[in-house]
């Protein structure tokens, strides 16, 4: 089966145009001073083209690992939902989970689910979804509103316990299991993310993912806008990077999964400034073939 994976598409409006909040005031600095406004200018159009590209490829399923908005503004959420259009009514083909920018301010609790609830099981995390014959997705939400200088995530004990239950269930052991979340387990060089940018309980999650009695074939995430692949002690991880950030080589991944042989082939598609389309990126280091475990 073919699975498209994109992330951090960020429909972005001027932060204070989305209603006042101290956190949004701080976001103005990155919007203007650090070039975020420029890097995501026109992201609406790129999102529309990315979604069309995914449709044209005829993938079996498409997964978005969060950060659909800039500051979880109503206008941003509404616009992004509008870009998804009919796909919002197709949970068998699309899954979307929130990123930290979609949980930016506590006053917007529930706003993400209002628009995208149909594609994330109503926001009841962790959830399990069959993507196709032999392929199962397990998704967690590690995002929450944070203080001004903090963009960390948290799995939390309750979700960690629930995830352990799911991943050790014998019914998953014959499935090719995809674990999806917004934050990364590791940076591209294999080191831990910073305390203010990673998950506070990253080590606990990684220890779970690497347990011998747990079934996980691949971990998919976003959050860091430059795409990469990395390995934990036992598992392969792909960060799709940003689908639309012009500051990096933005694009998305398409995985061909062989659920009987436990192999996955990643093919990168990148935004072309010349053709203004997403195209195959044959030079990308993301184009990898991995065997996730030996078949019985
Ligand atoms: Fe992001």
CSV table of C-alpha atoms and ligand atoms in Angstrom, one decimal:
chain,number,residue,atom,x,y,z
A,1,UNK,CA,0.0,0.0,0.0
A,2,UNK,CA,1.0,3.6,-0.6
A,3,UNK,CA,1.0,6.1,2.3
A,4,UNK,CA,1.6,9.8,1.8
A,5,UNK,CA,3.0,11.7,4.8
A,6,UNK,CA,3.1,15.5,5.0
A,7,UNK,CA,3.5,17.9,7.9
A,8,UNK,CA,3.8,21.5,9.1
A,9,UNK,CA,1.9,23.0,6.2
A,10,UNK,CA,1.1,26.1,8.4
A,11,UNK,CA,-1.8,28.2,7.0
A,12,UNK,CA,-0.3,31.4,8.3
A,13,UNK,CA,-2.0,34.8,9.0
A,14,UNK,CA,-0.6,37.7,10.9
A,15,UNK,CA,-0.7,36.4,14.5
A,16,UNK,CA,-2.5,39.3,16.1
A,17,UNK,CA,-5.2,39.2,13.3
A,18,UNK,CA,-6.3,35.9,14.9
A,19,UNK,CA,-7.3,37.5,18.2
A,20,UNK,CA,-5.1,38.7,21.0
A,21,UNK,CA,-3.1,36.4,23.3
A,22,UNK,CA,0.3,36.9,24.9
A,23,UNK,CA,1.7,33.9,23.1
A,24,UNK,CA,0.5,35.3,19.8
A,25,UNK,CA,2.2,38.6,20.6
A,26,UNK,CA,5.4,36.6,20.9
A,27,UNK,CA,4.6,35.0,17.5
A,28,UNK,CA,4.7,38.4,15.9
A,29,UNK,CA,8.5,38.4,16.4
A,30,UNK,CA,9.0,35.2,14.5
A,31,UNK,CA,6.4,36.3,11.9
A,32,UNK,CA,8.2,39.5,11.1
A,33,UNK,CA,11.7,39.3,12.5
A,34,UNK,CA,12.6,35.7,11.8
A,35,UNK,CA,10.9,35.6,8.4
A,36,UNK,CA,8.1,33.2,9.2
A,37,UNK,CA,5.6,35.4,7.4
A,38,UNK,CA,7.7,35.4,4.3
A,39,UNK,CA,8.5,31.7,4.4
A,40,UNK,CA,4.8,30.8,4.6
A,41,UNK,CA,3.5,33.4,2.3
A,42,UNK,CA,1.4,31.6,-0.3
A,43,UNK,CA,1.3,28.4,1.8
A,44,UNK,CA,-2.5,28.2,1.1
A,45,UNK,CA,-1.7,27.7,-2.6
A,46,UNK,CA,1.0,25.1,-1.9
A,47,UNK,CA,-1.3,23.2,0.4
A,48,UNK,CA,-3.9,23.0,-2.4
A,49,UNK,CA,-1.3,21.8,-4.8
A,50,UNK,CA,0.1,19.3,-2.3
A,51,UNK,CA,-3.3,17.8,-1.7
A,52,UNK,CA,-4.0,17.6,-5.5
A,53,UNK,CA,-0.6,15.9,-6.0
A,54,UNK,CA,-1.5,13.4,-3.3
A,55,UNK,CA,-4.8,12.7,-5.0
A,56,UNK,CA,-3.1,12.4,-8.5
A,57,UNK,CA,-0.6,9.8,-7.1
A,58,UNK,CA,-3.5,7.6,-6.1
A,59,UNK,CA,-2.1,6.8,-2.7
A,60,UNK,CA,-4.2,4.6,-0.4
A,61,UNK,CA,-4.0,6.9,2.5
A,62,UNK,CA,-2.5,10.3,3.4
A,63,UNK,CA,-1.3,11.3,6.9
A,64,UNK,CA,-0.7,14.8,8.1
A,65,UNK,CA,1.4,15.0,11.3
A,66,UNK,CA,0.3,18.4,12.5
A,67,UNK,CA,0.9,22.1,12.4
A,68,UNK,CA,-1.8,23.0,10.0
A,69,UNK,CA,-1.9,26.6,11.3
A,70,UNK,CA,0.4,29.3,12.6
A,71,UNK,CA,-1.3,30.3,15.9
A,72,UNK,CA,-4.4,28.1,15.9
A,73,UNK,CA,-6.5,31.0,14.7
A,74,UNK,CA,-10.1,30.6,13.7
A,75,UNK,CA,-9.4,32.0,10.3
A,76,UNK,CA,-6.4,29.8,9.8
A,77,UNK,CA,-8.3,26.7,10.9
A,78,UNK,CA,-11.3,27.5,8.7
A,79,UNK,CA,-9.1,28.2,5.7
A,80,UNK,CA,-7.2,25.0,6.1
A,81,UNK,CA,-10.4,23.0,6.5
A,82,UNK,CA,-11.6,24.7,3.3
A,83,UNK,CA,-8.5,23.6,1.5
A,84,UNK,CA,-9.1,20.0,2.6
A,85,UNK,CA,-12.7,20.3,1.3
A,86,UNK,CA,-14.4,17.0,0.6
A,87,UNK,CA,-11.4,15.1,2.1
A,88,UNK,CA,-12.7,16.1,5.5
A,89,UNK,CA,-15.4,13.5,4.9
A,90,UNK,CA,-13.0,10.8,3.9
A,91,UNK,CA,-11.4,9.4,7.1
A,92,UNK,CA,-10.7,6.1,5.3
A,93,UNK,CA,-8.3,8.1,3.0
A,94,UNK,CA,-7.0,10.9,5.3
A,95,UNK,CA,-5.7,11.2,8.8
A,96,UNK,CA,-4.7,14.5,10.4
A,97,UNK,CA,-3.3,15.0,13.9
A,98,UNK,CA,-2.6,18.3,15.6
A,99,UNK,CA,0.8,20.0,16.1
A,100,UNK,CA,1.8,22.4,18.8
A,101,UNK,CA,0.8,25.4,16.6
A,102,UNK,CA,-2.7,23.9,16.4
A,103,UNK,CA,-2.9,23.9,20.2
A,104,UNK,CA,-1.1,27.3,20.5
A,105,UNK,CA,-3.4,29.0,23.0
A,106,UNK,CA,-5.6,27.5,25.7
A,107,UNK,CA,-8.6,29.6,24.6
A,108,UNK,CA,-8.7,27.5,21.4
A,109,UNK,CA,-9.2,24.2,23.2
A,110,UNK,CA,-11.3,22.0,20.9
A,111,UNK,CA,-11.0,24.3,17.9
A,112,UNK,CA,-8.8,21.8,16.0
A,113,UNK,CA,-11.3,19.0,16.5
A,114,UNK,CA,-14.2,21.2,15.5
A,115,UNK,CA,-12.6,21.4,12.0
A,116,UNK,CA,-10.6,18.2,11.7
A,117,UNK,CA,-12.3,15.8,14.2
A,118,UNK,CA,-13.5,13.5,11.5
A,119,UNK,CA,-9.9,12.8,10.5
A,120,UNK,CA,-8.6,12.2,14.0
A,121,UNK,CA,-11.3,10.1,15.6
A,122,UNK,CA,-12.8,13.1,17.3
A,123,UNK,CA,-9.6,13.8,19.1
A,124,UNK,CA,-9.7,10.7,21.3
A,125,UNK,CA,-6.0,9.9,21.5
A,126,UNK,CA,-4.4,7.5,21.3
A,127,UNK,CA,-6.3,5.9,18.4
A,128,UNK,CA,-5.9,2.9,16.2
A,129,UNK,CA,-6.9,3.0,12.5
A,130,UNK,CA,-6.6,0.3,9.8
A,131,UNK,CA,-5.0,1.9,6.8
A,132,UNK,CA,-5.2,-1.1,4.4
A,133,UNK,CA,-4.5,-4.8,4.3
A,134,UNK,CA,-2.0,-5.6,7.0
A,135,UNK,CA,-1.2,-1.9,7.8
A,136,UNK,CA,-2.3,-0.2,11.1
A,137,UNK,CA,-1.8,3.4,12.2
A,138,UNK,CA,-1.5,4.3,15.9
A,139,UNK,CA,-1.6,8.0,16.6
A,140,UNK,CA,-0.9,10.0,19.7
A,141,UNK,CA,-1.3,13.7,20.5
A,142,UNK,CA,1.6,15.2,22.5
A,143,UNK,CA,0.7,18.9,21.9
A,144,UNK,CA,-0.6,21.4,24.5
A,145,UNK,CA,-0.6,25.1,24.9
A,146,UNK,CA,2.7,26.3,26.6
A,147,UNK,CA,4.1,29.5,28.0
A,148,UNK,CA,5.8,32.3,26.0
A,149,UNK,CA,9.2,30.8,25.6
A,150,UNK,CA,8.3,27.1,25.6
A,151,UNK,CA,7.2,24.9,22.6
A,152,UNK,CA,7.7,21.6,24.3
A,153,UNK,CA,5.3,18.6,24.1
A,154,UNK,CA,4.2,16.0,26.5
A,155,UNK,CA,3.0,12.4,26.0
A,156,UNK,CA,1.7,12.2,29.6
A,157,UNK,CA,1.5,9.1,31.8
A,158,UNK,CA,-2.1,8.3,30.9
A,159,UNK,CA,-1.4,8.3,27.2
A,160,UNK,CA,1.9,6.5,27.6
A,161,UNK,CA,0.1,3.7,29.5
A,162,UNK,CA,-2.7,3.5,26.9
A,163,UNK,CA,-0.1,3.4,24.1
A,164,UNK,CA,1.8,0.6,25.8
A,165,UNK,CA,-1.5,-1.4,26.0
A,166,UNK,CA,-2.1,-0.9,22.3
A,167,UNK,CA,1.4,-1.6,21.1
A,168,UNK,CA,1.8,-4.8,23.1
A,169,UNK,CA,-1.5,-6.2,22.0
A,170,UNK,CA,-0.8,-9.5,20.2
A,171,UNK,CA,-3.3,-8.6,17.5
A,172,UNK,CA,-0.8,-6.0,16.2
A,173,UNK,CA,2.1,-8.3,16.0
A,174,UNK,CA,1.2,-9.5,12.5
A,175,UNK,CA,0.5,-6.0,11.3
A,176,UNK,CA,2.9,-3.4,9.8
A,177,UNK,CA,2.5,-0.7,12.5
A,178,UNK,CA,2.9,3.0,11.9
A,179,UNK,CA,3.2,5.2,14.9
A,180,UNK,CA,2.4,8.9,14.2
A,181,UNK,CA,2.9,11.9,16.3
A,182,UNK,CA,3.9,15.6,15.8
A,183,UNK,CA,7.2,15.8,17.8
A,184,UNK,CA,10.4,14.0,16.9
A,185,UNK,CA,11.9,11.3,19.0
A,186,UNK,CA,15.4,12.4,18.0
A,187,UNK,CA,17.0,15.2,16.0
A,188,UNK,CA,18.6,14.4,12.6
A,189,UNK,CA,22.0,13.7,14.2
A,190,UNK,CA,20.5,11.3,16.7
A,191,UNK,CA,20.7,13.6,19.6
A,192,UNK,CA,17.8,14.7,21.9
A,193,UNK,CA,15.8,17.8,21.1
A,194,UNK,CA,16.1,20.8,23.4
A,195,UNK,CA,14.0,20.8,26.5
A,196,UNK,CA,12.0,23.8,25.3
A,197,UNK,CA,11.4,22.3,21.8
A,198,UNK,CA,11.1,18.5,22.3
A,199,UNK,CA,8.8,16.3,24.4
A,200,UNK,CA,9.4,16.5,28.1
A,201,UNK,CA,9.0,12.8,28.4
A,202,UNK,CA,10.8,11.9,25.1
A,203,UNK,CA,13.0,9.3,26.9
A,204,UNK,CA,10.0,7.5,28.3
A,205,UNK,CA,8.3,7.3,24.9
A,206,UNK,CA,11.5,6.2,23.2
A,207,UNK,CA,12.0,3.5,25.8
A,208,UNK,CA,8.5,2.2,25.1
A,209,UNK,CA,8.9,2.3,21.3
A,210,UNK,CA,12.2,0.3,21.6
A,211,UNK,CA,10.8,-2.4,23.9
A,212,UNK,CA,11.1,-5.9,22.5
A,213,UNK,CA,7.5,-6.7,23.3
A,214,UNK,CA,6.2,-3.7,21.4
A,215,UNK,CA,5.1,-3.7,17.7
A,216,UNK,CA,6.2,-0.6,15.8
A,217,UNK,CA,7.6,-0.7,12.3
A,218,UNK,CA,8.0,2.9,11.6
A,219,UNK,CA,7.6,6.2,13.5
A,220,UNK,CA,6.4,9.2,11.5
A,221,UNK,CA,6.5,12.8,12.6
A,222,UNK,CA,7.0,16.5,11.8
A,223,UNK,CA,7.8,19.5,14.0
A,224,UNK,CA,11.3,20.1,12.6
A,225,UNK,CA,10.9,21.7,9.2
A,226,UNK,CA,14.0,20.1,7.6
A,227,UNK,CA,13.1,16.5,6.6
A,228,UNK,CA,15.3,13.5,7.7
A,229,UNK,CA,15.3,9.9,8.7
A,230,UNK,CA,17.0,8.6,11.8
A,231,UNK,CA,17.0,5.4,13.9
A,232,UNK,CA,16.4,4.8,17.5
A,233,UNK,CA,18.0,1.6,19.0
A,234,UNK,CA,15.4,-0.6,17.2
A,235,UNK,CA,13.1,1.5,15.0
A,236,UNK,CA,13.2,3.6,11.8
A,237,UNK,CA,11.9,7.2,12.1
A,238,UNK,CA,10.9,9.6,9.3
A,239,UNK,CA,10.4,13.3,9.7
A,240,UNK,CA,8.5,14.6,6.7
A,241,UNK,CA,9.6,18.2,7.4
A,242,UNK,CA,7.5,21.0,6.3
A,243,UNK,CA,5.3,20.6,3.3
A,244,UNK,CA,5.3,24.3,2.5
A,245,UNK,CA,8.1,26.2,4.3
A,246,UNK,CA,10.1,28.0,1.6
A,247,UNK,CA,13.1,28.4,4.0
A,248,UNK,CA,13.8,24.7,3.6
A,249,UNK,CA,13.5,22.1,0.8
A,250,UNK,CA,9.9,21.6,1.5
A,251,UNK,CA,7.9,18.7,0.3
A,252,UNK,CA,6.5,15.4,1.5
A,253,UNK,CA,7.1,11.6,1.6
A,254,UNK,CA,5.4,8.7,-0.1
A,255,UNK,CA,6.0,5.3,1.5
A,256,UNK,CA,5.3,2.1,-0.3
A,257,UNK,CA,4.7,-0.5,2.4
A,258,UNK,CA,5.0,-4.2,1.8
A,259,UNK,CA,3.2,-5.5,4.9
A,260,UNK,CA,4.1,-9.2,4.2
A,261,UNK,CA,7.8,-8.6,3.8
A,262,UNK,CA,7.9,-5.8,6.3
A,263,UNK,CA,9.7,-3.4,4.0
A,264,UNK,CA,9.1,0.3,3.4
A,265,UNK,CA,10.4,2.4,0.5
A,266,UNK,CA,10.4,6.2,0.9
A,267,UNK,CA,10.2,8.5,-2.1
A,268,UNK,CA,10.5,12.2,-1.6
A,269,UNK,CA,8.4,14.8,-3.5
A,270,UNK,CA,9.6,18.4,-3.3
A,271,UNK,CA,8.2,21.8,-4.1
A,272,UNK,CA,9.7,23.2,-7.3
A,273,UNK,CA,9.9,27.0,-7.4
A,274,UNK,CA,10.3,26.7,-11.1
A,275,UNK,CA,7.3,24.7,-12.0
A,276,UNK,CA,5.3,25.7,-8.9
A,277,UNK,CA,4.4,22.0,-8.4
A,278,UNK,CA,5.4,19.1,-6.2
A,279,UNK,CA,7.7,16.7,-8.1
A,280,UNK,CA,9.8,13.6,-7.5
A,281,UNK,CA,13.1,14.5,-5.8
A,282,UNK,CA,15.4,11.6,-7.0
A,283,UNK,CA,18.4,13.2,-5.3
A,284,UNK,CA,16.9,13.3,-1.8
A,285,UNK,CA,18.6,11.3,0.9
A,286,UNK,CA,15.1,10.5,2.1
A,287,UNK,CA,14.7,8.0,-0.8
A,288,UNK,CA,15.4,4.9,1.3
A,289,UNK,CA,14.4,1.3,1.4
A,290,UNK,CA,14.2,-0.2,4.8
A,291,UNK,CA,13.3,-3.6,6.2
A,292,UNK,CA,11.6,-3.0,9.5
A,293,UNK,CA,11.8,-6.6,10.8
A,294,UNK,CA,12.4,-10.1,9.5
A,295,UNK,CA,9.2,-11.9,8.4
A,296,UNK,CA,8.4,-15.1,10.4
B,1,LIG,FE1,5.8,23.5,12.3
